[in-house]
Structures are given as C-alpha cells and as structure tokens.
Tab-separated table of C-alpha atoms and ligand atoms in Angstrom:
chain	number	residue	atom	x	y	z
A	1	MET	CA	87.978	144.398	74.990
A	2	SER	CA	84.309	145.429	75.276
A	3	GLY	CA	81.610	143.011	76.438
A	4	VAL	CA	80.291	142.706	72.889
A	5	LEU	CA	83.718	141.878	71.484
A	6	ILE	CA	84.276	139.289	74.221
A	7	GLU	CA	80.979	137.573	73.356
A	8	ARG	CA	81.822	137.631	69.647
A	9	GLN	CA	85.278	136.190	70.212
A	10	ALA	CA	83.878	133.569	72.650
A	11	GLU	CA	81.292	132.486	70.077
A	12	LYS	CA	83.967	132.027	67.416
A	13	LEU	CA	86.254	130.011	69.706
A	14	ARG	CA	83.345	127.917	70.997
A	15	GLN	CA	82.316	126.865	67.484
A	16	GLN	CA	85.938	125.949	66.797
A	17	LEU	CA	86.156	123.864	69.998
A	18	ALA	CA	82.945	122.011	69.084
A	19	LYS	CA	84.346	121.302	65.600
A	20	ASP	CA	87.684	120.142	67.036
A	21	LEU	CA	85.970	117.811	69.518
A	22	ALA	CA	84.028	116.264	66.631
A	23	ALA	CA	87.092	116.061	64.374
A	24	ASP	CA	89.112	114.358	67.133
A	25	GLY	CA	86.328	111.833	67.684
A	26	ALA	CA	85.579	112.919	71.286
A	27	VAL	CA	82.084	113.998	70.222
A	28	THR	CA	80.413	111.522	67.931
A	29	SER	CA	76.730	112.465	68.034
A	30	GLU	CA	75.020	115.533	66.584
A	31	ALA	CA	73.200	116.031	69.892
A	32	TRP	CA	76.358	116.493	71.976
A	33	LYS	CA	78.093	118.455	69.239
A	34	ALA	CA	75.176	120.893	69.327
A	35	ALA	CA	75.431	121.139	73.114
A	36	PHE	CA	79.162	121.959	73.015
A	37	ALA	CA	78.519	124.502	70.244
A	38	ALA	CA	75.733	126.171	72.248
A	39	VAL	CA	76.879	126.277	75.881
A	40	PRO	CA	79.377	129.056	76.692
A	41	ARG	CA	82.189	127.661	78.877
A	42	HIS	CA	83.471	131.182	79.689
A	43	VAL	CA	80.298	131.908	81.666
A	44	PHE	CA	81.240	129.021	83.980
A	45	VAL	CA	84.948	129.799	84.128
A	46	PRO	CA	85.212	133.552	84.766
A	47	ARG	CA	88.706	132.916	86.139
A	48	PHE	CA	91.164	130.029	86.040
A	49	TYR	CA	94.547	129.499	87.657
A	50	ARG	CA	97.366	128.570	85.329
A	51	GLN	CA	99.424	125.783	86.895
A	52	THR	CA	103.163	126.505	86.716
A	53	PRO	CA	105.860	124.976	88.942
A	54	ASN	CA	106.186	127.985	91.259
A	55	GLU	CA	102.967	129.978	91.033
A	56	GLN	CA	99.344	129.802	89.923
A	57	PRO	CA	98.622	133.115	88.166
A	58	ALA	CA	94.926	133.964	87.731
A	59	VAL	CA	93.705	134.421	84.160
A	60	ASP	CA	90.448	136.319	83.675
A	61	GLU	CA	88.653	139.018	81.716
A	62	SER	CA	91.488	141.490	82.423
A	63	THR	CA	93.525	139.590	79.769
A	64	PRO	CA	90.615	138.602	77.518
A	65	ASP	CA	92.607	136.940	74.747
A	66	ALA	CA	94.474	134.610	77.110
A	67	TRP	CA	91.317	133.951	79.140
A	68	LEU	CA	89.103	133.026	76.174
A	69	LYS	CA	91.859	131.055	74.470
A	70	GLY	CA	92.344	129.000	77.664
A	71	VAL	CA	88.615	128.549	78.259
A	72	TYR	CA	87.976	127.299	74.717
A	73	SER	CA	90.951	124.955	74.548
A	74	ASP	CA	90.768	121.268	75.341
A	75	GLN	CA	92.305	121.712	78.769
A	76	LEU	CA	91.528	121.054	82.390
A	77	LEU	CA	91.157	124.427	84.126
A	78	VAL	CA	91.746	124.832	87.840
A	79	VAL	CA	89.051	127.256	88.996
A	80	SER	CA	89.899	127.741	92.672
A	81	PRO	CA	93.334	128.644	94.023
A	82	ASP	CA	93.199	125.767	96.562
A	83	VAL	CA	92.472	123.329	93.681
A	84	LYS	CA	89.124	122.519	95.324
A	85	SER	CA	87.430	122.392	91.956
A	86	SER	CA	88.269	122.325	88.290
A	87	SER	CA	86.573	122.368	84.931
A	88	THR	CA	87.238	118.966	83.363
A	89	VAL	CA	88.995	118.610	79.984
A	90	PRO	CA	86.190	119.075	77.399
A	91	SER	CA	87.184	115.991	75.376
A	92	LEU	CA	86.933	113.842	78.521
A	93	MET	CA	83.559	115.393	79.385
A	94	ALA	CA	82.453	114.655	75.833
A	95	ALA	CA	83.625	111.032	76.003
A	96	MET	CA	81.714	110.547	79.265
A	97	LEU	CA	78.543	112.212	77.971
A	98	GLU	CA	78.705	110.159	74.774
A	99	ALA	CA	79.102	106.998	76.874
A	100	LEU	CA	76.128	107.989	79.028
A	101	ASP	CA	74.213	108.385	75.760
A	102	PRO	CA	70.853	109.451	77.193
A	103	PRO	CA	67.969	109.574	74.727
A	104	ASP	CA	65.518	112.512	74.870
A	105	GLY	CA	63.589	112.620	78.108
A	106	HIS	CA	66.070	110.690	80.268
A	107	ARG	CA	66.609	111.989	83.809
A	108	ILE	CA	70.222	112.307	84.865
A	109	LEU	CA	71.955	112.913	88.192
A	110	GLU	CA	75.378	114.538	88.027
A	111	ILE	CA	77.773	114.149	90.976
A	112	GLY	CA	80.208	117.095	91.215
A	113	THR	CA	78.517	120.270	89.969
A	114	GLY	CA	81.747	122.290	90.141
A	115	THR	CA	81.475	125.229	87.763
A	116	GLY	CA	78.083	124.091	86.431
A	117	TYR	CA	79.350	123.695	82.852
A	118	ASN	CA	78.546	119.977	82.610
A	119	ALA	CA	75.137	120.608	84.200
A	120	ALA	CA	74.547	123.216	81.481
A	121	LEU	CA	75.509	120.747	78.731
A	122	LEU	CA	73.133	118.177	80.233
A	123	SER	CA	70.383	120.800	80.567
A	124	HIS	CA	70.847	121.856	76.960
A	125	ARG	CA	70.620	118.262	75.796
A	126	LEU	CA	67.805	116.964	78.040
A	127	GLY	CA	65.959	120.011	79.349
A	128	ASP	CA	66.663	121.309	82.805
A	129	SER	CA	63.704	119.513	84.387
A	130	ASN	CA	65.590	116.269	83.626
A	131	VAL	CA	68.848	117.262	85.302
A	132	VAL	CA	69.870	117.129	88.962
A	133	SER	CA	73.418	118.068	89.970
A	134	VAL	CA	74.991	117.799	93.423
A	135	ASP	CA	78.214	119.137	94.922
A	136	ILE	CA	79.584	118.946	98.435
A	137	ALA	CA	80.772	122.574	98.325
A	138	ALA	CA	77.915	125.025	98.995
A	139	ASP	CA	79.808	128.032	97.567
A	140	LEU	CA	80.397	126.226	94.262
A	141	VAL	CA	76.731	125.250	93.976
A	142	LYS	CA	75.644	128.839	94.642
A	143	ASP	CA	77.982	130.228	91.950
A	144	ALA	CA	76.966	127.483	89.517
A	145	GLN	CA	73.294	128.279	90.085
A	146	THR	CA	73.834	131.980	89.332
A	147	ARG	CA	75.804	131.213	86.159
A	148	LEU	CA	73.326	128.614	84.927
A	149	ALA	CA	70.396	130.971	85.500
A	150	SER	CA	72.225	133.828	83.736
A	151	ILE	CA	71.987	131.858	80.479
A	152	GLY	CA	68.543	130.415	81.122
A	153	TYR	CA	69.232	126.973	82.654
A	154	ARG	CA	67.490	125.926	85.873
A	155	PRO	CA	68.397	122.310	86.669
A	156	THR	CA	67.809	121.094	90.233
A	157	LEU	CA	70.975	121.696	92.238
A	158	GLY	CA	71.776	120.094	95.573
A	159	ILE	CA	74.382	120.584	98.259
A	160	GLY	CA	75.532	117.343	99.842
A	161	ASP	CA	77.842	114.356	99.776
A	162	GLY	CA	77.457	112.894	96.311
A	163	ALA	CA	78.255	109.438	97.699
A	164	GLU	CA	74.666	109.518	98.946
A	165	GLY	CA	73.320	110.466	95.509
A	166	TRP	CA	70.226	112.663	95.643
A	167	ALA	CA	67.364	110.499	96.839
A	168	SER	CA	64.542	112.991	96.388
A	169	GLY	CA	65.030	112.996	92.606
A	170	ALA	CA	65.332	109.199	92.214
A	171	LEU	CA	64.910	107.009	90.235
A	172	TYR	CA	67.312	108.273	87.571
A	173	ASP	CA	67.922	106.865	84.132
A	174	GLY	CA	71.608	107.588	84.589
A	175	ILE	CA	74.275	109.012	86.873
A	176	ILE	CA	77.422	110.759	85.686
A	177	ALA	CA	80.176	111.593	88.176
A	178	THR	CA	83.009	114.064	87.748
A	179	CYS	CA	84.737	113.160	90.992
A	180	ALA	CA	86.054	109.689	91.703
A	181	PRO	CA	84.683	107.148	94.210
A	182	ASN	CA	86.669	104.003	95.122
A	183	ARG	CA	83.811	101.935	93.793
A	184	VAL	CA	80.212	102.525	92.720
A	185	PRO	CA	78.443	103.768	95.882
A	186	ASP	CA	75.393	101.769	97.021
A	187	ALA	CA	73.203	104.891	96.899
A	188	TRP	CA	73.895	105.317	93.177
A	189	LEU	CA	72.872	101.694	92.566
A	190	ASP	CA	69.672	102.211	94.562
A	191	GLN	CA	68.845	105.452	92.731
A	192	THR	CA	69.419	104.251	89.136
A	193	ARG	CA	66.632	102.272	87.540
A	194	PRO	CA	67.448	98.784	86.233
A	195	GLY	CA	68.390	99.288	82.578
A	196	GLY	CA	69.943	102.653	83.424
A	197	ARG	CA	73.629	103.512	83.288
A	198	ILE	CA	76.292	104.921	85.589
A	199	VAL	CA	79.363	106.630	84.126
A	200	THR	CA	81.995	107.304	86.753
A	201	PRO	CA	85.733	107.638	87.177
A	202	ILE	CA	87.226	104.715	89.110
A	203	ALA	CA	90.915	103.834	89.454
A	204	THR	CA	91.964	106.558	86.937
A	205	GLY	CA	89.643	105.130	84.275
A	206	VAL	CA	86.042	105.841	83.310
A	207	ALA	CA	83.693	102.958	84.135
A	208	VAL	CA	80.486	102.677	82.111
A	209	VAL	CA	78.212	100.422	84.135
A	210	ASP	CA	74.819	99.131	82.996
A	211	ILE	CA	72.580	98.670	86.002
A	212	LYS	CA	70.630	95.505	86.716
A	213	PRO	CA	68.089	94.810	89.463
A	214	GLY	CA	69.351	94.175	92.997
A	215	ARG	CA	72.395	96.442	93.240
A	216	ARG	CA	74.071	94.700	90.305
A	217	GLY	CA	75.788	96.001	87.220
A	218	GLU	CA	78.213	95.109	84.452
A	219	GLY	CA	80.435	97.393	82.463
A	220	GLN	CA	83.634	98.294	80.687
A	221	PHE	CA	86.214	101.040	80.954
A	222	LEU	CA	86.609	103.696	78.269
A	223	PRO	CA	90.024	103.988	76.572
A	224	VAL	CA	90.648	107.450	78.092
A	225	SER	CA	92.567	108.091	81.283
A	226	ALA	CA	90.679	110.068	83.912
A	227	PHE	CA	92.559	111.655	86.799
A	228	PHE	CA	89.596	113.114	88.682
A	229	MET	CA	89.732	114.378	92.243
A	230	PRO	CA	88.470	111.792	94.718
A	231	LEU	CA	85.074	112.222	96.330
A	232	ARG	CA	85.589	114.313	99.459
A	233	PRO	CA	85.999	114.002	102.349
A	234	THR	CA	89.204	112.122	101.608
A	235	PRO	CA	91.199	110.769	104.528
A	236	ARG	CA	93.736	113.443	105.385
A	237	PRO	CA	97.253	112.225	106.114
A	238	ALA	CA	99.092	113.683	109.068
A	239	ASP	CA	100.912	116.987	108.551
A	240	LEU	CA	102.869	116.630	105.287
A	241	GLY	CA	106.102	118.182	106.582
A	242	SER	CA	106.349	115.948	109.642
A	243	GLN	CA	105.333	112.884	107.611
A	244	ILE	CA	108.166	113.549	105.140
A	245	ALA	CA	110.619	114.176	107.993
A	246	ASP	CA	109.587	110.961	109.811
A	247	ILE	CA	109.884	108.790	106.713
A	248	THR	CA	113.149	110.405	105.604
A	249	SER	CA	114.795	109.658	108.943
A	250	ALA	CA	113.187	106.228	109.566
A	251	VAL	CA	115.646	103.388	109.918
A	252	ALA	CA	114.664	100.413	107.744
A	253	PRO	CA	116.396	97.707	105.704
A	254	THR	CA	117.377	98.859	102.217
A	255	ARG	CA	117.519	96.724	99.100
A	256	PRO	CA	118.135	97.345	95.401
A	257	THR	CA	115.157	97.865	93.066
A	258	ASP	CA	114.970	98.011	89.275
A	259	LEU	CA	111.889	100.229	89.296
A	260	ASP	CA	112.005	103.954	89.871
A	261	ASP	CA	109.368	106.616	90.502
A	262	LYS	CA	108.768	107.042	86.743
A	263	VAL	CA	106.344	104.098	86.870
A	264	TRP	CA	103.897	106.394	88.693
A	265	PHE	CA	103.713	108.609	85.610
A	266	ASP	CA	103.003	105.833	83.120
A	267	GLY	CA	99.346	106.526	82.328
A	268	ASP	CA	98.442	102.927	81.419
A	269	PHE	CA	100.241	101.331	84.359
A	270	ARG	CA	98.604	103.820	86.753
A	271	PHE	CA	95.234	102.196	86.052
A	272	VAL	CA	96.567	98.772	87.041
A	273	LEU	CA	98.321	100.258	90.054
A	274	ALA	CA	95.170	102.085	91.189
A	275	ALA	CA	93.187	98.852	90.835
A	276	ALA	CA	95.768	96.601	92.485
A	277	LEU	CA	96.870	98.969	95.268
A	278	PRO	CA	94.085	101.531	95.740
A	279	GLY	CA	95.452	103.427	98.751
A	280	LEU	CA	98.849	104.204	97.195
A	281	ARG	CA	99.912	107.883	97.075
A	282	PHE	CA	102.940	109.718	95.671
A	283	LEU	CA	103.897	111.792	98.697
A	284	SER	CA	106.914	113.796	97.611
A	285	LYS	CA	110.081	113.990	95.555
A	286	LEU	CA	112.736	115.728	97.641
A	287	PRO	CA	115.513	117.979	96.275
A	288	THR	CA	117.947	115.197	97.295
A	289	GLY	CA	116.329	112.935	94.656
A	290	VAL	CA	114.655	110.737	97.294
A	291	THR	CA	111.033	109.869	96.416
A	292	ILE	CA	108.472	108.878	99.029
A	293	PHE	CA	105.321	106.853	98.414
A	294	THR	CA	102.755	106.230	101.135
A	295	HIS	CA	99.650	104.122	101.573
A	296	LEU	CA	96.519	105.284	103.367
A	297	ASP	CA	97.163	102.537	105.950
A	298	GLY	CA	100.373	104.375	106.955
A	299	SER	CA	102.828	102.137	105.077
A	300	TRP	CA	105.601	103.857	103.139
A	301	ALA	CA	108.423	103.308	100.650
A	302	ARG	CA	111.493	105.497	100.253
A	303	LEU	CA	113.298	105.326	96.912
A	304	ASP	CA	116.852	106.538	96.681
A	305	ASN	CA	119.106	106.035	93.712
A	306	GLY	CA	118.197	102.445	92.795
A	307	THR	CA	117.410	101.336	96.343
A	308	VAL	CA	114.222	101.112	98.384
A	309	ALA	CA	113.484	101.121	102.123
A	310	GLN	CA	109.995	100.296	103.387
A	311	GLY	CA	107.997	100.498	106.614
A	312	GLY	CA	104.506	99.918	107.979
A	313	ASP	CA	101.999	97.085	107.718
A	314	GLN	CA	102.575	96.393	104.031
A	315	GLN	CA	105.690	96.377	101.880
A	316	ILE	CA	104.126	98.707	99.349
A	317	TRP	CA	107.062	98.806	96.943
A	318	ASN	CA	106.982	94.991	96.739
A	319	ALA	CA	103.333	95.349	95.719
A	320	VAL	CA	104.194	97.996	93.079
A	321	GLU	CA	106.898	95.704	91.665
A	322	ALA	CA	104.485	92.744	91.595
A	323	ALA	CA	101.812	94.840	89.820
A	324	TYR	CA	104.408	96.031	87.284
A	325	GLU	CA	105.542	92.483	86.572
A	326	GLN	CA	101.933	91.334	86.196
A	327	TRP	CA	101.159	94.228	83.829
A	328	ASN	CA	104.184	93.340	81.671
A	329	ASP	CA	103.293	89.628	81.714
A	330	LEU	CA	99.843	90.615	80.432
A	331	SER	CA	101.467	92.602	77.561
A	332	ARG	CA	100.593	95.975	79.072
A	333	PRO	CA	96.809	95.986	78.558
A	334	LYS	CA	95.073	99.341	78.202
A	335	ARG	CA	92.038	100.455	80.178
A	336	ASP	CA	89.371	99.504	77.645
A	337	LEU	CA	90.309	95.818	77.902
A	338	PHE	CA	89.138	95.746	81.526
A	339	SER	CA	85.603	95.120	82.761
A	340	ILE	CA	83.885	96.044	85.993
A	341	SER	CA	81.347	93.898	87.750
A	342	VAL	CA	79.095	95.140	90.515
A	343	GLU	CA	77.534	92.625	92.887
A	344	PRO	CA	75.652	93.401	96.113
A	345	GLU	CA	78.549	92.284	98.316
A	346	SER	CA	81.585	93.113	96.187
A	347	GLN	CA	82.809	94.925	93.111
A	348	HIS	CA	85.673	93.794	90.872
A	349	ILE	CA	87.810	94.983	87.993
A	350	ARG	CA	88.681	92.068	85.707
A	351	LEU	CA	90.688	91.268	82.627
A	352	GLU	CA	88.488	88.607	81.087
A	353	GLY	CA	90.093	85.307	80.243
A	354	ARG	CA	93.384	86.236	81.908
A	355	GLY	CA	92.583	85.390	85.504
A	356	VAL	CA	93.087	88.957	86.667
A	357	GLU	CA	90.683	90.240	89.287
A	358	TRP	CA	90.972	93.075	91.769
A	359	VAL	CA	88.429	93.850	94.484
A	360	LEU	CA	87.350	97.477	94.680
A	361	PRO	CA	87.496	98.552	98.314
A	362	ARG	CA	84.526	100.174	100.026
A	363	VAL	CA	86.985	102.527	101.716
A	364	PRO	CA	90.492	103.319	100.451
B	401	SAM	C1	86.234	118.084	88.459
B	401	SAM	S1	85.183	118.997	89.491
B	401	SAM	C2	83.626	118.938	88.661
B	401	SAM	C3	83.557	119.649	87.374
B	401	SAM	C4	82.137	119.978	86.982
B	401	SAM	N1	81.375	118.820	86.583
B	401	SAM	C5	82.098	121.054	85.940
B	401	SAM	O1	81.461	120.887	84.901
B	401	SAM	O2	82.700	122.106	86.200
B	401	SAM	C6	84.891	117.907	90.826
B	401	SAM	C7	83.847	118.410	91.783
B	401	SAM	O3	83.508	117.351	92.660
B	401	SAM	C8	83.106	117.937	93.855
B	401	SAM	N2	83.106	116.925	94.917
B	401	SAM	C9	84.156	116.380	95.575
B	401	SAM	N3	83.718	115.502	96.492
B	401	SAM	C10	82.366	115.475	96.398
B	401	SAM	C11	81.348	114.749	97.083
B	401	SAM	N4	81.641	113.882	98.055
B	401	SAM	N5	80.075	114.977	96.720
B	401	SAM	C12	79.753	115.852	95.742
B	401	SAM	N6	80.687	116.569	95.073
B	401	SAM	C13	81.974	116.381	95.394
B	401	SAM	C14	84.125	119.047	94.075
B	401	SAM	O4	83.639	120.016	94.992
B	401	SAM	C15	84.300	119.565	92.656
B	401	SAM	O5	83.487	120.681	92.413
C-alpha cells in the first residue's frame, strides 16, 4: 500500500473510531470527539506486538491492513516487545480525559508519555504550550517527541520519575496519569493548584480527585476498570524460577478452601482486592494446576485442587477470603460507588455509609 493510500485508509478508520467512541458514550464532549477525530494514532504506534499465548508477533506497515485496523480499534496495544510501554485503550483514555474536563487554557501535566498519543490529544485540545508530559524512559520520550513534532505538536516533554511530577512547570490545573501509583504522590498534590483535578489509576480503578489547599483532596472512582502498569521502578521479586521452585517445595500446613484462582480475574472484585491487599501478586499457574500468589512482603499462598498452603509474615489467602466475604456482604459494589479521600498524613478508599475504609499505602 502506498503512503497516500495508508493515510487515506487511516483517516477513514480514525473518523470511524471517533464516531464509535461517541456512540459508546466514552467520548461525551464535542471537544474530545474533535481531538480523537484529528489526532492520528498510527503516527504514535508505528508497530505493535500482538499478544498471543506463545508469541508476540510484530504488526506494522508491512501488513498495512492489519496494522491500521489494530491501531484504530478500541484496544490496548503493546508497543515494546518487553511490554515496557503500551498505548492505552482509546475508550479508557477518553473516559479519563472527559473526567479531567479541562476548559480552554488549562495547563495539564501528563505522567507516562509512552507513545505520545495522549500528549497529542491534550495538545490538540489545549494547545501545546499548556501541556507537559513526563516519562521515566528516555528512549520513549525521544521517539514521542519526534512523532509529535512530525504532526506539528510541541508540548514540553520531560524525562524523569513521574512520582516527582515536573516541578518546573507547576502549578498545573490538572494532572493525568497513565501509569498507576499506590496512592496520589505528594509531589502531584504540591504541583496542582487548589481547585484543580488529578485523574489517576489507583487500585485498578480511575480516581478523579479534586484538589484542596494543604495536600488535601476528595474524589470518586470512575465505573471503568483500569489495569495500568505501576509507576516504575517497581520492587523486583527475586528470580521468578527460583521463587516458584521454593514455594512449590515449601512445607506448610494445608487446609481446604472454597475460593480458587478465578477470583483474581473477577474485574469488580479485583478493585476491592487491590484496595484491601495492595501488595498481592498472581505469580504463576503451573502446568500441574497449582497456582501461586505472592505478596511484596514475601508472603505466599499455594492453591492446589481445593486446598491452600501459606507461608511468610501474613496468611495472604486468609486475607483474600476475608475480602471476598466482605465484598459479597456488601452486595458486590462496583468501582464508582467508592470514594477516595486525600489527607496530608493518609489517603483512604471508602464505601460511604458502609463502614468500609482501606488505607492506601505510601509504598506497596
Ligand atoms: C500505558 S503507558 C502510557 C501511554 C501513553 N500515555 C500513551 O499515550 O501512549 C505507561 C507509561 O508509563 C511510563 N512510566 C512507568 N513508570 C513511570 C514513572 N515512574 N514515571 C514516569 N513514567 C513512568 C512507562 O514508561 C510507560 O511509557
């Protein structure tokens, strides 16, 4: 396919995506609909890696139909083979941008530049002098800068740990993050003006927090689930192979359990689990059918055919069972029923009127 045909096809698919996002209710304002209709995602995703169980084949301009179809579908696209970065699902980006809801002239800091696509949408909407975007990966920022400039956008880009925000551009009217902190970092609270807003993934949900003076804020979660990568650097567990071997062979008391590893894949329960037990990780499902969960504190649970064995400082499976019982007792509330409160000394997720409160940890 020639360059001209690619551009023509991309234009057609982009208009369709913008219409679909509006029809599905992900985009609700004319301003963001116009941004999705105008900004070419294929410029920011020259290649993506299809995720299949055994391999991650690259899809790019060499198969233009598959490439453009993937780029202009409402899908998350993995853009580096080591899964270091991805282009977020457009409908989730749209929901977050709509929640940020910046009027003309607002200055926004984005955490997690990645491909640069979101920075381009923000630049289209607000003008690039009102957009700052930061990523921890220098190579990603360099590529994003080239792609943004190729279509005429020149937001301020920074290389650094987004947990520190970007002080030289502060104060911002809003911050939008596309990687997930454990809780709202202090630097973001310091760099957002009172009356401004922070939209960030937390605990597999999207928190929309209105900022008040003195490192305070109040907010709600959006209905959508949001499985963003955590802010790096994340604590690295010991070598995966030896960890699995150690836990598989560990001797520990075994008891029956009614819960199995499927609970991990229940999207609504995952929010409660992430809030109640933030350091929990699904380590591995072995060919034998044994499933291993770990906690960042080194605790573990080994599930095998209706039984569980546990080790370490905490009995993590007991905590999963307690969270599951609590969630059922509460009639399985969805994310948008929960609120988030930010105080100088502590941050909480709450289910108002139901006595449910979880502290968000400063570190996992
Ligand atoms: C889902 S991707 C961002 C997608 C991006 N907004 C886009 O439009 O393509 C998450 C990004 O967060 C970045 N990231 C991870 N930890 C970070 C940190 N501590 N500070 C800044 N960026 C970070 C990753 O390098 C990755 O590019």
